[in-house]
Coordinates of C-alpha atoms in Angstrom, one line a residue:
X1 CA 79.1 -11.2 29.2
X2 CA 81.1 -9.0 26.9
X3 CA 80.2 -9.9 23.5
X4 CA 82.8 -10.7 21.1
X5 CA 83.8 -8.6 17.5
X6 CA 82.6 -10.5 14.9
X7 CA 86.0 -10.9 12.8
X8 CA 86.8 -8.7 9.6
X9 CA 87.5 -9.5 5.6
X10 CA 86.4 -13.8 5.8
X11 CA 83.0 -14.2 5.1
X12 CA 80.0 -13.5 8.0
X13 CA 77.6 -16.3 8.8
X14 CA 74.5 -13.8 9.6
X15 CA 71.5 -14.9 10.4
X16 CA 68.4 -13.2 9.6
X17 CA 65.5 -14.1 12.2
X18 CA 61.9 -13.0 12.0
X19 CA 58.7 -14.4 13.2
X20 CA 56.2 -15.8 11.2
X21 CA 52.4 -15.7 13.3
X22 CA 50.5 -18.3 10.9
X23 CA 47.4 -15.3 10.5
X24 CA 46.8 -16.7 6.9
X25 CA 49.6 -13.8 5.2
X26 CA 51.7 -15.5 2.9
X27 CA 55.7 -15.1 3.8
X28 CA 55.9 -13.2 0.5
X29 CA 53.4 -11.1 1.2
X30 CA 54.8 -9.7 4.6
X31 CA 57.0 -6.6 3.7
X32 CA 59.4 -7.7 7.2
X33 CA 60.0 -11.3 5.9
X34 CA 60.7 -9.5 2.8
X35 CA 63.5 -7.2 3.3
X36 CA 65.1 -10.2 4.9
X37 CA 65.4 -11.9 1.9
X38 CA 66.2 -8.8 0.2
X39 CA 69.4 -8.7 2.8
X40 CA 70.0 -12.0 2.7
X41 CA 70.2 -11.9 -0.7
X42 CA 72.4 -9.1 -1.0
X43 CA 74.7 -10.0 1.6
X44 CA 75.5 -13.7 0.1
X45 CA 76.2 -11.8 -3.2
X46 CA 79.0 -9.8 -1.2
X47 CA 80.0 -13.8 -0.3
X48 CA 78.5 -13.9 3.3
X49 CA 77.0 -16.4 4.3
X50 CA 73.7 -15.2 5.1
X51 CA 70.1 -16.8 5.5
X52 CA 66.4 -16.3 6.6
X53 CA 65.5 -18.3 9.9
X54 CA 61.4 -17.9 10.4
X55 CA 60.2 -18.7 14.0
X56 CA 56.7 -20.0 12.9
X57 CA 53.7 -19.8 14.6
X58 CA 50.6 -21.9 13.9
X59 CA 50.7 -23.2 10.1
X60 CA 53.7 -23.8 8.7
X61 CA 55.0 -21.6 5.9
X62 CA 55.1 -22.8 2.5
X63 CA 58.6 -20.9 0.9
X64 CA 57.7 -20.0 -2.5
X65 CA 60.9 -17.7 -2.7
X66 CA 63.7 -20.2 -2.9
X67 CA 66.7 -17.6 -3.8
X68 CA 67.0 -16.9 -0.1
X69 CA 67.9 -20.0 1.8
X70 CA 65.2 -20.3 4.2
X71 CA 65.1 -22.6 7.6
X72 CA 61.7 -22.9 9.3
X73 CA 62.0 -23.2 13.5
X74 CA 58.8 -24.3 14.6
X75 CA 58.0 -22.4 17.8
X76 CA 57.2 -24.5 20.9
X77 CA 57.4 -22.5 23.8
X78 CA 54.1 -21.3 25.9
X79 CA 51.5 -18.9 24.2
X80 CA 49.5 -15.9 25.5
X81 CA 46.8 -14.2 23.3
X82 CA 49.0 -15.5 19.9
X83 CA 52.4 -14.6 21.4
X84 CA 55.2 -16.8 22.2
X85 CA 56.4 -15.9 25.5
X86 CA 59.6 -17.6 25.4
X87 CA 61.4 -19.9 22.6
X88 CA 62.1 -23.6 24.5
X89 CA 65.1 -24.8 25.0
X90 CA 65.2 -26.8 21.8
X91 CA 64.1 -24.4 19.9
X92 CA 67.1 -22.1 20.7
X93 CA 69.0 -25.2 20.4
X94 CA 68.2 -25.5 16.8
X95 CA 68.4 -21.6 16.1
X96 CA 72.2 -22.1 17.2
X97 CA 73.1 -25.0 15.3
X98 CA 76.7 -24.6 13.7
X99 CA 77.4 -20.9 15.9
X100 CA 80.9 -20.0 15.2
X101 CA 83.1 -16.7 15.5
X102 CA 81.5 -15.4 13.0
X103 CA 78.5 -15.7 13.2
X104 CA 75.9 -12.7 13.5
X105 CA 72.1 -12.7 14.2
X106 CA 70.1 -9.6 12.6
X107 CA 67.0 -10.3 14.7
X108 CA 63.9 -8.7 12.9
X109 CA 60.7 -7.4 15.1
X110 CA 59.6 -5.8 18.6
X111 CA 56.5 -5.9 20.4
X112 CA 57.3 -9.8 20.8
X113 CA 57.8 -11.5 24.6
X114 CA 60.1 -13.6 23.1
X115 CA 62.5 -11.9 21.9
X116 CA 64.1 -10.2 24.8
X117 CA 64.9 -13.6 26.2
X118 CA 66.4 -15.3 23.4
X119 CA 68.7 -11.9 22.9
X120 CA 69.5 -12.5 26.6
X121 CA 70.5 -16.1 26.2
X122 CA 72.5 -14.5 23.0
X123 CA 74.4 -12.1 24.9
X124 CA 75.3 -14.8 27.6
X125 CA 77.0 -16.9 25.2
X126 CA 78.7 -13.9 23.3
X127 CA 77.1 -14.1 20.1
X128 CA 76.4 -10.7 18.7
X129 CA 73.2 -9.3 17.5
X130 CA 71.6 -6.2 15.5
X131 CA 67.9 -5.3 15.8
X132 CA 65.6 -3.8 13.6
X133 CA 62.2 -3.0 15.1
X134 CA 60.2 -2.0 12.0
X135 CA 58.0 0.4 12.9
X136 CA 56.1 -1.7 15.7
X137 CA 56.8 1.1 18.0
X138 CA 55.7 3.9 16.1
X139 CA 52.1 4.1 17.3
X140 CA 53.2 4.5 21.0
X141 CA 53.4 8.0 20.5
X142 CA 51.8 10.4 18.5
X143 CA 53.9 13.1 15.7
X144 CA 54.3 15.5 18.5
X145 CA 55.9 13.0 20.6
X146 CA 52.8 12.6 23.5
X147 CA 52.4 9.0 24.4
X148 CA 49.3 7.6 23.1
X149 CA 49.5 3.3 24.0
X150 CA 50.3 3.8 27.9
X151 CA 50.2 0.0 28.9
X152 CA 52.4 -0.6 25.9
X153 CA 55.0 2.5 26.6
X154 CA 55.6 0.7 29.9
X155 CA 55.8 -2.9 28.6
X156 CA 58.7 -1.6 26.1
X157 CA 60.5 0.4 28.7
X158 CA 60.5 -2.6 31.3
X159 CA 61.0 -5.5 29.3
X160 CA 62.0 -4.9 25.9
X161 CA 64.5 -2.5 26.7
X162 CA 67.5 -4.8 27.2
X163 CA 66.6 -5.8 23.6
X164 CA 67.5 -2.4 22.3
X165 CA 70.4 -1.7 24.8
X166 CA 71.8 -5.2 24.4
X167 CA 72.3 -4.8 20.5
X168 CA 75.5 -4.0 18.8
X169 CA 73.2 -1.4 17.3
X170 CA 69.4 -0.5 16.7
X171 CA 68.9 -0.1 13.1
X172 CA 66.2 2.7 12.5
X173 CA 64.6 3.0 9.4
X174 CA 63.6 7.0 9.9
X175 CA 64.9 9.5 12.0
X176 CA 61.3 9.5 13.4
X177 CA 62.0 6.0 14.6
X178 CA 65.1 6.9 15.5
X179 CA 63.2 9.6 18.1
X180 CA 61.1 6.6 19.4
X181 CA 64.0 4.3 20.3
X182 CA 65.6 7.2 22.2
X183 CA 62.9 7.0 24.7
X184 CA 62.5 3.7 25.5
X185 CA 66.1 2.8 25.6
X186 CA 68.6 5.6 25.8
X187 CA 71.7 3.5 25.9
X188 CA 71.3 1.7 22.4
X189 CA 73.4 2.8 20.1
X190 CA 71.1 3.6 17.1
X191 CA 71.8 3.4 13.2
X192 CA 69.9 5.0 11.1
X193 CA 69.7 3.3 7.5
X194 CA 66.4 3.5 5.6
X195 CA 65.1 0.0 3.5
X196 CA 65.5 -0.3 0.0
X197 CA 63.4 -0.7 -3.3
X198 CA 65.7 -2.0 -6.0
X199 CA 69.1 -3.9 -6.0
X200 CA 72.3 -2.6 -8.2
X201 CA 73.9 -5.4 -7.7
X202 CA 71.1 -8.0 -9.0
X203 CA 68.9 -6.0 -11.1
X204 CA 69.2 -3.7 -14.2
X205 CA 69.2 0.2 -12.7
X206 CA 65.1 0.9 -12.4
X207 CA 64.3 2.9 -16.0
X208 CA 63.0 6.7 -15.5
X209 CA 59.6 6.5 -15.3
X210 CA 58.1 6.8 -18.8
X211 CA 57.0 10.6 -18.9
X212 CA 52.6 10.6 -18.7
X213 CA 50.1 12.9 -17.7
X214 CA 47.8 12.5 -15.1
X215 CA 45.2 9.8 -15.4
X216 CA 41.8 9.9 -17.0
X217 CA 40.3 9.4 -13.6
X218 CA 42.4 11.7 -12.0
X219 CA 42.9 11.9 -8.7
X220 CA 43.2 7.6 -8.8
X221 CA 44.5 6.7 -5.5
X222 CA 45.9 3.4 -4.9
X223 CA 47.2 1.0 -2.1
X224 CA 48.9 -2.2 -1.9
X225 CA 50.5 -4.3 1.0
X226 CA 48.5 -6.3 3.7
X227 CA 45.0 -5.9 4.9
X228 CA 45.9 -5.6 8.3
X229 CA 43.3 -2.8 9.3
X230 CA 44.5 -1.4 12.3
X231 CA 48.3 -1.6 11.7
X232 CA 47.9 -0.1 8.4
X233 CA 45.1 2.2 8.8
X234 CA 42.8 0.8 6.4
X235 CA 40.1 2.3 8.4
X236 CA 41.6 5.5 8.3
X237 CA 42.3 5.1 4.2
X238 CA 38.1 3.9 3.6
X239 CA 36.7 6.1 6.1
X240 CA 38.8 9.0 4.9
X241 CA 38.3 8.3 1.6
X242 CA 34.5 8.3 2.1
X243 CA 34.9 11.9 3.6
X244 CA 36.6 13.4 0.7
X245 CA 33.9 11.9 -1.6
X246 CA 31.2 12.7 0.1
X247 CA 32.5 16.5 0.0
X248 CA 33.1 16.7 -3.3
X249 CA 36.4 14.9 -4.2
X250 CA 35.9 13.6 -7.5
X251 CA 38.6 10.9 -7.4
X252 CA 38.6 6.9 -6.8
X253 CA 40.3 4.4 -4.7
X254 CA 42.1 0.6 -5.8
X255 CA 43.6 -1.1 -3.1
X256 CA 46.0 -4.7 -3.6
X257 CA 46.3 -7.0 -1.1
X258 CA 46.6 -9.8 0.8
X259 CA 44.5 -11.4 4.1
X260 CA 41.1 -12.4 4.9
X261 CA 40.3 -8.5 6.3
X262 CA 39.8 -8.1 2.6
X263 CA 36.0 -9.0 3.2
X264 CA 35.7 -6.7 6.0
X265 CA 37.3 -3.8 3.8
X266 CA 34.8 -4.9 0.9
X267 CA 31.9 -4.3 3.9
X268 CA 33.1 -1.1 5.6
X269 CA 33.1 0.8 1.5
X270 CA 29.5 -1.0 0.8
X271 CA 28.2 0.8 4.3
X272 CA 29.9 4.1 3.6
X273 CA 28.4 3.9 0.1
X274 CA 31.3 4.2 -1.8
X275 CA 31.7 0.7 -3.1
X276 CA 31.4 2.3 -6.5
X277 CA 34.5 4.4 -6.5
X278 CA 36.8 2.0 -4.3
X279 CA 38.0 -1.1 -5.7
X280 CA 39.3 -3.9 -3.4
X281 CA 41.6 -6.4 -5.0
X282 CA 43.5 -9.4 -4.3
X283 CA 47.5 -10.0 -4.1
X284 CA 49.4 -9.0 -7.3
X285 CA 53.2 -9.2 -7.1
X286 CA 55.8 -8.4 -9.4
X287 CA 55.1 -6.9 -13.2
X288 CA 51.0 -7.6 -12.7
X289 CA 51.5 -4.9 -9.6
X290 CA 53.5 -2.8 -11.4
X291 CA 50.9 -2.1 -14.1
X292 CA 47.9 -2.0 -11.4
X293 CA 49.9 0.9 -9.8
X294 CA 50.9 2.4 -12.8
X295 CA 46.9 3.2 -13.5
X296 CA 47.3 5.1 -10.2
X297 CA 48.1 8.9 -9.7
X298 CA 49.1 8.3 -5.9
X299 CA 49.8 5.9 -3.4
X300 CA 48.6 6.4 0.3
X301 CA 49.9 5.1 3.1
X302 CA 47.3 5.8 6.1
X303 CA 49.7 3.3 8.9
X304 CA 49.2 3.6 12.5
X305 CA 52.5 2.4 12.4
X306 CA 55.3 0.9 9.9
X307 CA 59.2 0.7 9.3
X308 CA 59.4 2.3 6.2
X309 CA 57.0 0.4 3.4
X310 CA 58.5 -1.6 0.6
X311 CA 55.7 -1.0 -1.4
X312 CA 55.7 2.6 -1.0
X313 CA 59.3 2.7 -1.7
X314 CA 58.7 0.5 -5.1
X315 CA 55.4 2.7 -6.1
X316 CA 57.9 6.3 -5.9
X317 CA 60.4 4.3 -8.2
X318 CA 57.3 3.7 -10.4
X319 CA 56.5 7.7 -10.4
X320 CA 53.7 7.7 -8.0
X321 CA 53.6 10.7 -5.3
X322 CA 53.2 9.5 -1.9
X323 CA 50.8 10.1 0.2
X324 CA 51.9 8.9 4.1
X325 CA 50.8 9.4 7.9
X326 CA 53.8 10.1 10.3
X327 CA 53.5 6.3 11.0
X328 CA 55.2 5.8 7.9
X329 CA 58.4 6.6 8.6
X330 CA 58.0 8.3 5.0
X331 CA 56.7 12.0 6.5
X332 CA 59.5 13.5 6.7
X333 CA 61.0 12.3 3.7
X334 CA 58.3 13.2 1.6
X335 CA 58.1 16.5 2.9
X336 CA 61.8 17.4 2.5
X337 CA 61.6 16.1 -0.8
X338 CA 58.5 17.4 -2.2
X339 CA 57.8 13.6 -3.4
X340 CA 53.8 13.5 -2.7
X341 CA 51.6 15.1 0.5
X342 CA 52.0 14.2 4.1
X343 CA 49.0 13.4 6.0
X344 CA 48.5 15.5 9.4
X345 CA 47.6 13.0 11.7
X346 CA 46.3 9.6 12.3
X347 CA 42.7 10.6 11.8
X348 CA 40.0 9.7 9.2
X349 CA 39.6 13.8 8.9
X350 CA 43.2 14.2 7.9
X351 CA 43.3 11.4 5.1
X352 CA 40.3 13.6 3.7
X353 CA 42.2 16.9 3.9
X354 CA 45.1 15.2 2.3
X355 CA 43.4 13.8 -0.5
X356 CA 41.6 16.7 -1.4
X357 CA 45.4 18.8 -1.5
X358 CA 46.2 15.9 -3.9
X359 CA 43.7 16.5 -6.5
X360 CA 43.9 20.2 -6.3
X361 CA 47.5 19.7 -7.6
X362 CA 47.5 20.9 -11.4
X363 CA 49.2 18.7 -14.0
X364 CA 52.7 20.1 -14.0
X365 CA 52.9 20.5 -10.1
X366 CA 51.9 16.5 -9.8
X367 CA 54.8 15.8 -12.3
X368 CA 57.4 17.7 -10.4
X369 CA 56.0 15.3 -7.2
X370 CA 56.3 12.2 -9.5
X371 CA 60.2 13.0 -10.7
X372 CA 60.6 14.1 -6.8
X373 CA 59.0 10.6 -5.6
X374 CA 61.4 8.5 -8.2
X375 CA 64.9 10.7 -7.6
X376 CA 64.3 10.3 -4.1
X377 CA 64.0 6.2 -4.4
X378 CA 66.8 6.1 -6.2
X379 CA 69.1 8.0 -4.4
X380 CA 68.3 6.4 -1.1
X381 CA 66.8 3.0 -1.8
X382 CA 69.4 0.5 -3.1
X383 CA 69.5 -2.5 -1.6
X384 CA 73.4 -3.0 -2.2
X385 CA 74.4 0.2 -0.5
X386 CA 72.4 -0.2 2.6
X387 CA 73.5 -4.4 3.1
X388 CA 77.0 -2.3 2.7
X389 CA 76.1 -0.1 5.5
X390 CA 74.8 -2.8 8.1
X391 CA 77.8 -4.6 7.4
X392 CA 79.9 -2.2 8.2
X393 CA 77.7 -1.6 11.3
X394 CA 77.9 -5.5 12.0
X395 CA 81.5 -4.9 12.7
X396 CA 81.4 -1.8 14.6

């Protein structure tokens, strides 16, 4: 079915979906969930009328967050190895409640069964969609574009496919993603509009960084985000980290997070013996984060695979250099930039070599990286530009 234009000047009715899989994360905690609600919130300050819809697995989600008006769906449709294979009827049903011309679905998410059905069952009833992926493609092939996840190449290109070409557009958060979506589906159209870090429109403008030296423990490296090991390469980080130690980097490690991996992480630095220079922490949100990373010289990003991290985004506003694998979607940026180091490849070997180039960076060249890190975030990273951006893209 051809799928309607969403009509121009009144207000949109856009619907943010995203999936919620009950693995003990908090939604506040999940960077997905959370530029959602950074759209949503954006968007209904433009006088849309936009909200969050989570399609929940397992536990429920308790909404802490209640700027962004939230619905909960409670997913009800057969299971395979925690993955909904299709939403039931009902559950569409409720996901559709109140459709009207205007309305818009900005699905969130790939690598899900689900999904390409219920954009199927969208398209038959005309009701435009958008897609944003965030980086759950990216480890399917490797910086120089060879395919790495076989099995998983062939599941996107047979069945996911429609998702992307079926879209008004593809929203790509790097032209690295951008690259990836190519491949699989050569027909979407594909926008390429990064995620943000700070809002003009809600918040005062982020302040300069207050100017500092280096810290007293320099090189400190820090983290923050989930402790999800394999998709963000926590491995990588502690085993990389343990490398660069052991050959005579001087510096230490403090990660923040979230997730019950956090005793495993604790585990893996007790076996490499380097317990004593890594520090493992819990959440920390908000100004308590702030000042954590602020203690920090750099922030590394080791992901298999990612859109493009808030929290990265948030710790270059703050002045910190970054430090990012091609699974990113920060590489290029950074590299262009000068904002921080990339990190060759996915490998524990590469982390190392990275973190030794950061701490033979002398004091002035690290400051040039810090003011590069925070220019760059502001110049690209508003929230209120880029909600401008997908709507215009909404209405293509």
């Amino acid at each position: 079915m051809f799928l309607r234009q969403v009509s121009g000047p009144r207000p949109l009715d856009i619907r943010h979906v995203a999936v919620f899989d009950g693995t003990g994360h908090p939604s506040e905690a999940n960077g997905v969930h959370n530029v959602a609600r950074a759209l949503t919130r954006e968007q209904r300050a433009a006088g849309d009328q936009a909200r969050l819809v989570l399609l929940a697995r397992g536990n429920t989600p308790s909404i802490a967050d209640r700027s962004c008006p939230t619905q909960v769906i409670r997913l009800k449709g057969p299971d395979l190895r925690g993955h909904t294979l299709r939403m039931s009827s009902g559950n569409v049903e409720e996901l559709l409640v109140g459709v009207r011309d205007n309305t818009f679905f900005h699905i969130h998410g790939g690598r899900e069964p689900m999904l390409p059905g219920l954009a199927w069952r969208l398209r038959r009833r005309g009701i435009p969609y958008a897609l944003t992926v965030h980086g759950r493609f990216s480890h399917v092939y490797d910086p120089d574009g060879r395919t790495v996840k076989r099995n998983t190449a062939l599941y996107l290109r047979l069945f996911e496919r429609s998702l992307l070409e079926g879209a008004r557009f593809v929203q790509a958060l790097s032209d690295e993603e951008a690259v990836i979506f190519r491949r699989i589906a050569p027909r979407a159209r594909i926008e390429i509009i990064g995620n943000g870090a700070y809002s003009s429109s809600h918040d005062a403008t982020p302040p300069r960084p207050m100017p500092r030296g280096v810290s007293a423990d320099y090189p400190h490296f820090g983290y923050c985000g989930r402790y999800a090991i394999e998709h963000k390469g926590l491995d990588l980080l502690l085993e990389g980290f343990s490398s660069y130690c052991k050959n005579g980097g001087t510096g230490r490690l403090t990660m923040i997070g979230s997730g019950s991996a956090r005793t495993d992480l604790v585990q893996m630095a007790e076996r490499m013996g380097i317990a004593q220079r890594v520090q493992i922490l819990g959440p920390s949100f908000g100004a308590e984060r702030d000042a954590l990373l602020r203690e920090c010289d750099y922030f590394v990003v080791a992901s298999r695979f990612e859109g493009v991290p808030l929290a990265a985004l948030e710790a270059a506003l703050l002045g910190l250099p970054l430090i990012v694998t091609a699974g990113s979607g920060l590489r290029t940026l950074v590299t262009a930039e000068k904002a921080g180091l990339p990190i060759g490849d996915h490998s524990a070997c590469a982390v190392a070599a990275a973190l030794h180039n950061a701490e033979k960076l002398s004091p002035d060249e690290w400051q040039a990286s810090a003011s590069a890190a925070h220019a760059a975030a502001m110049l690209r990273c508003d929230w209120a530009g880029i909600a401008s951006q997908l709507r215009a893209a909404y209405l293509g």
